[in-house]
Short mmCIF file of C-alpha atoms in Angstrom, two decimals:
data_model
loop_
_atom_site.label_atom_id
_atom_site.label_comp_id
_atom_site.label_asym_id
_atom_site.label_seq_id
_atom_site.Cartn_x
_atom_site.Cartn_y
_atom_site.Cartn_z
CA UNK V 225 -45.48 39.09 36.00
CA UNK V 226 -47.60 37.06 33.53
CA UNK V 227 -50.30 39.70 31.27
CA UNK V 228 -53.62 38.47 29.07
CA UNK V 229 -52.35 36.12 26.43
CA UNK V 230 -50.48 37.95 23.90
CA UNK V 231 -48.87 36.39 20.98
CA UNK V 232 -46.05 38.93 18.82
CA UNK V 233 -45.41 38.79 15.59
CA UNK V 234 -42.24 39.91 14.36
CA UNK V 235 -42.37 41.96 10.51
CA UNK V 236 -40.02 42.89 8.15
CA UNK V 237 -43.16 44.17 5.48
CA UNK V 238 -46.11 45.47 5.38
CA UNK V 239 -46.59 42.01 3.24
CA UNK V 240 -45.54 40.05 6.45
CA UNK V 241 -47.55 42.45 8.91
CA UNK V 242 -50.81 42.10 7.05
CA UNK V 243 -50.54 38.00 7.24
CA UNK V 244 -50.10 38.66 10.85
CA UNK V 245 -53.30 40.48 10.73
CA UNK V 246 -54.90 37.99 9.45
CA UNK V 247 -53.54 35.67 11.16
CA UNK V 248 -54.68 36.29 14.81
CA UNK V 249 -51.50 37.96 16.38
CA UNK V 250 -52.08 40.44 19.41
CA UNK V 251 -48.82 42.90 18.59
CA UNK V 252 -45.99 42.87 15.97
CA UNK V 253 -43.01 43.86 16.37
CA UNK V 254 -41.58 46.37 13.46
CA UNK V 255 -38.25 45.53 11.91
CA UNK V 256 -36.85 45.95 8.46
CA UNK V 257 -33.80 42.70 6.84
CA UNK V 258 -34.92 40.01 9.89
CA UNK V 259 -31.98 38.37 7.78
CA UNK V 260 -29.92 40.06 9.57
CA UNK V 261 -31.25 39.01 12.86
CA UNK V 262 -34.04 42.92 12.34
CA UNK V 263 -32.50 46.68 11.79
CA UNK V 264 -34.68 49.52 12.52
CA UNK V 265 -37.84 50.29 10.25
CA UNK V 266 -39.12 52.75 8.35
CA UNK V 267 -41.23 55.21 9.46
CA UNK V 268 -43.07 54.97 6.09
CA UNK V 269 -43.99 51.19 6.05
CA UNK V 270 -44.75 51.58 9.91
CA UNK V 271 -47.21 54.47 8.59
CA UNK V 272 -48.67 52.02 5.93
CA UNK V 273 -49.37 49.37 8.31
CA UNK V 274 -51.04 51.79 10.90
CA UNK V 275 -53.18 53.06 8.28
CA UNK V 276 -54.71 49.38 7.61
CA UNK V 277 -54.85 49.02 11.40
CA UNK V 278 -54.40 49.61 14.73
CA UNK V 279 -52.67 46.58 16.35
CA UNK V 280 -50.36 47.70 18.68
CA UNK V 281 -46.73 47.91 16.81
CA UNK V 282 -42.95 47.87 18.69
CA UNK V 283 -40.66 48.28 16.46
CA UNK V 284 -36.73 47.86 16.96
CA UNK V 285 -33.99 49.40 16.95
CA UNK V 286 -31.21 48.58 16.13
CA UNK V 287 -28.79 50.46 13.86
CA UNK V 288 -26.25 47.80 12.29
CA UNK V 289 -25.46 44.60 12.41
CA UNK V 290 -23.63 42.44 14.07
CA UNK V 291 -23.38 43.10 18.52
CA UNK V 292 -24.69 45.66 21.22
CA UNK V 293 -22.04 47.63 22.25
CA UNK V 294 -23.13 50.85 20.42
CA UNK V 295 -21.02 54.16 20.36
CA UNK V 296 -22.66 57.04 21.41
CA UNK V 297 -23.23 58.20 17.81
CA UNK V 298 -25.20 54.66 17.33
CA UNK V 299 -27.45 55.42 20.27
CA UNK V 300 -27.59 59.37 19.36
CA UNK V 301 -28.68 57.75 16.12
CA UNK V 302 -31.65 55.76 17.66
CA UNK V 303 -32.81 58.01 19.78
CA UNK V 304 -34.20 60.55 17.30
CA UNK V 305 -35.48 57.30 15.10
CA UNK V 306 -37.82 56.85 17.89
CA UNK V 307 -39.00 60.28 18.39
CA UNK V 308 -39.65 60.22 14.32
CA UNK V 309 -41.03 56.49 14.42
CA UNK V 310 -43.27 58.13 18.14
CA UNK V 311 -44.58 60.56 16.12
CA UNK V 312 -45.89 58.23 13.52
CA UNK V 313 -47.80 56.22 16.25
CA UNK V 314 -45.37 53.94 17.18
CA UNK V 315 -47.01 51.89 20.56
CA UNK V 316 -43.17 50.84 21.66
CA UNK V 317 -39.84 50.09 20.98
CA UNK V 318 -37.78 46.74 21.32
CA UNK V 319 -34.20 48.14 22.43
CA UNK V 320 -31.11 46.75 24.49
CA UNK V 321 -27.45 48.15 24.68
CA UNK V 322 -24.43 46.05 26.53
CA UNK V 323 -21.02 47.44 27.79
CA UNK V 324 -17.88 45.58 26.41
CA UNK V 325 -18.13 43.09 29.77
CA UNK V 326 -22.03 42.33 28.91
CA UNK V 327 -23.69 43.56 31.43
CA UNK V 328 -26.92 46.04 31.10
CA UNK V 329 -25.37 49.85 29.60
CA UNK V 330 -28.09 51.11 32.45
CA UNK V 331 -27.22 54.90 31.18
CA UNK V 332 -27.44 54.29 27.60
CA UNK V 333 -30.69 51.95 27.50
CA UNK V 334 -31.73 55.63 30.09
CA UNK V 335 -31.46 57.58 27.32
CA UNK V 336 -33.79 55.50 24.85
CA UNK V 337 -35.73 55.07 26.99
CA UNK V 338 -36.21 58.98 27.95
CA UNK V 339 -36.08 59.26 23.73
CA UNK V 340 -39.88 56.93 24.38
CA UNK V 341 -41.45 59.18 26.65
CA UNK V 342 -43.61 57.45 27.92
CA UNK V 343 -44.38 53.77 25.69
CA UNK V 344 -44.49 50.32 26.19
CA UNK V 345 -40.53 49.00 26.29
CA UNK V 346 -39.02 45.35 25.28
CA UNK V 347 -35.80 44.26 26.01
CA UNK V 348 -35.30 42.44 22.95
CA UNK V 349 -32.44 39.40 23.05
CA UNK V 350 -28.89 41.58 23.40
CA UNK V 351 -30.61 39.57 26.81
CA UNK V 352 -29.80 36.49 25.61
CA UNK V 353 -26.13 37.13 25.60
CA UNK V 354 -26.13 38.84 28.59
CA UNK V 355 -23.01 38.04 31.30
CA UNK V 356 -26.62 37.14 34.23
CA UNK V 357 -29.14 37.43 33.00
CA UNK V 358 -31.08 37.48 36.22
CA UNK V 359 -28.85 40.78 37.76
CA UNK V 360 -29.72 41.54 34.12
CA UNK V 361 -33.80 41.20 34.13
CA UNK V 362 -33.81 42.94 37.28
CA UNK V 363 -32.02 46.01 35.87
CA UNK V 364 -34.69 45.59 33.04
CA UNK V 365 -37.24 45.80 35.82
CA UNK V 366 -35.77 48.77 37.75
CA UNK V 367 -35.21 50.78 34.36
CA UNK V 368 -39.13 49.99 34.05
CA UNK V 369 -38.93 47.41 31.40
CA UNK V 370 -42.21 45.76 30.77
CA UNK V 371 -41.60 42.38 28.93
CA UNK V 372 -38.01 40.66 28.17
CA UNK V 373 -38.02 39.01 25.01
CA UNK V 374 -35.75 35.71 25.41
CA UNK V 375 -34.64 31.88 24.39
CA UNK V 376 -34.20 31.21 27.52
CA UNK V 377 -30.54 32.93 26.91
CA UNK V 378 -30.32 28.97 24.11
CA UNK V 379 -30.54 28.71 20.66
CA UNK V 380 -34.14 28.34 21.20
CA UNK V 381 -36.80 29.22 23.37
CA UNK V 382 -37.24 24.83 24.03
CA UNK V 383 -33.65 24.62 24.71
CA UNK V 384 -33.22 27.22 27.13
CA UNK V 385 -36.91 26.45 29.23
CA UNK V 386 -35.36 25.99 32.32
CA UNK V 387 -33.42 29.19 32.29
CA UNK V 388 -37.13 30.92 31.97
CA UNK V 389 -38.67 28.93 33.99
CA UNK V 390 -36.03 30.22 36.44
CA UNK V 391 -37.03 33.85 35.55
CA UNK V 392 -40.50 33.53 35.73
CA UNK V 393 -39.82 31.98 39.69
CA UNK V 394 -37.67 35.69 39.74
CA UNK V 395 -41.64 37.48 39.80
CA UNK V 396 -40.52 40.07 38.50
CA UNK V 397 -42.87 43.26 37.64
CA UNK V 398 -42.55 41.98 34.04
CA UNK V 399 -43.34 39.78 30.83
CA UNK V 400 -41.07 36.96 29.89
CA UNK V 401 -42.02 36.11 26.26
CA UNK V 402 -40.14 33.78 24.93
CA UNK V 403 -38.79 33.93 21.53
CA UNK V 404 -36.72 31.65 19.01
CA UNK V 405 -38.58 29.26 17.41
CA UNK V 406 -41.07 29.44 18.37
CA UNK V 407 -44.65 27.79 16.88
CA UNK V 408 -47.57 26.17 17.55
CA UNK V 409 -45.56 22.91 19.26
CA UNK V 410 -43.53 24.70 20.87
CA UNK V 411 -46.38 27.50 22.17
CA UNK V 412 -48.29 24.56 23.53
CA UNK V 413 -45.31 21.97 24.84
CA UNK V 414 -43.98 25.26 26.51
CA UNK V 415 -47.27 26.63 28.65
CA UNK V 416 -47.42 23.03 29.52
CA UNK V 417 -44.53 23.29 32.02
CA UNK V 418 -44.86 27.11 32.29
CA UNK V 419 -47.03 29.80 33.61
CA UNK V 420 -45.94 31.25 30.53
CA UNK V 421 -48.69 33.78 28.59
CA UNK V 422 -46.78 36.04 26.11
CA UNK V 423 -45.07 34.52 22.79
CA UNK V 424 -43.10 35.84 20.07
CA UNK V 425 -42.49 34.17 16.23
CA UNK V 426 -41.59 35.70 13.22
CA UNK V 427 -43.59 32.53 10.78
CA UNK V 428 -41.86 32.20 7.99
CA UNK V 429 -41.32 30.76 5.09
CA UNK V 430 -39.41 30.61 2.02
CA UNK V 431 -41.01 32.14 -1.45
CA UNK V 432 -39.98 31.92 -4.56
CA UNK V 433 -39.17 35.50 -6.56
CA UNK V 434 -41.49 36.28 -9.38
CA UNK V 435 -38.52 36.82 -11.86
CA UNK V 436 -38.36 35.06 -15.35
CA UNK V 437 -35.40 36.27 -16.08
CA UNK V 438 -32.47 35.52 -13.22
CA UNK V 439 -28.30 36.14 -13.37
CA UNK V 440 -27.44 34.02 -11.50
CA UNK V 441 -23.50 34.59 -9.70
CA UNK V 442 -24.11 38.56 -8.63
CA UNK V 443 -24.64 38.28 -5.48
CA UNK V 444 -25.82 41.26 -3.39
CA UNK V 445 -25.88 41.03 0.16
CA UNK V 446 -24.20 38.39 2.40
CA UNK V 447 -22.53 34.77 0.06
CA UNK V 448 -24.95 31.99 0.41
CA UNK V 449 -28.52 33.90 0.48
CA UNK V 450 -30.35 33.30 -2.41
CA UNK V 451 -31.52 36.49 -4.00
CA UNK V 452 -34.96 34.82 -5.43
CA UNK V 453 -36.42 33.40 -2.37
CA UNK V 454 -38.54 36.20 -0.41
CA UNK V 455 -39.41 35.66 3.34
CA UNK V 456 -43.01 36.12 4.33
CA UNK V 457 -44.94 35.55 7.48
CA UNK V 458 -47.21 31.99 7.17
CA UNK V 459 -50.74 33.12 8.01
CA UNK V 460 -51.71 30.33 8.77
CA UNK V 461 -48.55 29.40 10.98
CA UNK V 462 -49.88 32.19 13.27
CA UNK V 463 -53.63 31.71 13.38
CA UNK V 464 -52.75 27.88 14.35
CA UNK V 465 -49.82 29.46 16.81
CA UNK V 466 -53.08 31.79 18.35
CA UNK V 467 -55.00 29.05 18.60
CA UNK V 468 -53.12 26.67 20.84
CA UNK V 469 -52.38 30.19 22.94
CA UNK V 470 -56.04 31.09 23.35
CA UNK V 471 -57.08 27.41 23.24
#
């Protein structure tokens, strides 16, 4: 299924959200901590964005860094977070649970889907590390997922283009949204070979911290991460991608 052209921008801060909106993004995937692949966002951050714009926002539900094998306690946490974010104005949710064998965990997915109360749903890139992508896509469609975010089970959407093509050929009642390494150039190349209208990008640039005093050698997080750099969505990167998609 192909929906109208849609450029979703993944953002983890208010500044990035505003840049994505100014650049012409159609929808936001809201998270925190993109350095860790994205985690569940704070309700107040969602409220800040919704106060400034009516752009559709889907919230990523990921309670921790790491795999997508969740305990019952973690699923219960996500259920409560979904309800809170929904009450704060979330338009949809981005979810994904796997079994130890790499299958879609339908029972846990159903719990999250029930908590979402009929709001729009994306299966996130847990899909890209599942055992059988075609089977998983069919199961997602049966669960009522409307979008699958995928790199074609490769490092980037361009590298995964052959599997993206196979997914589109399945003619499932879901939108296949290409993500990972997406920019204006990749959108142009993929649209030349595939009937695909939905893309996901972060468009990040690295900004230098405004700190003048810098105490080096006292890491606050993962080794090797420069804490005097800030990742932020580049308004121009989003604008260029939107222009290519709509052109």
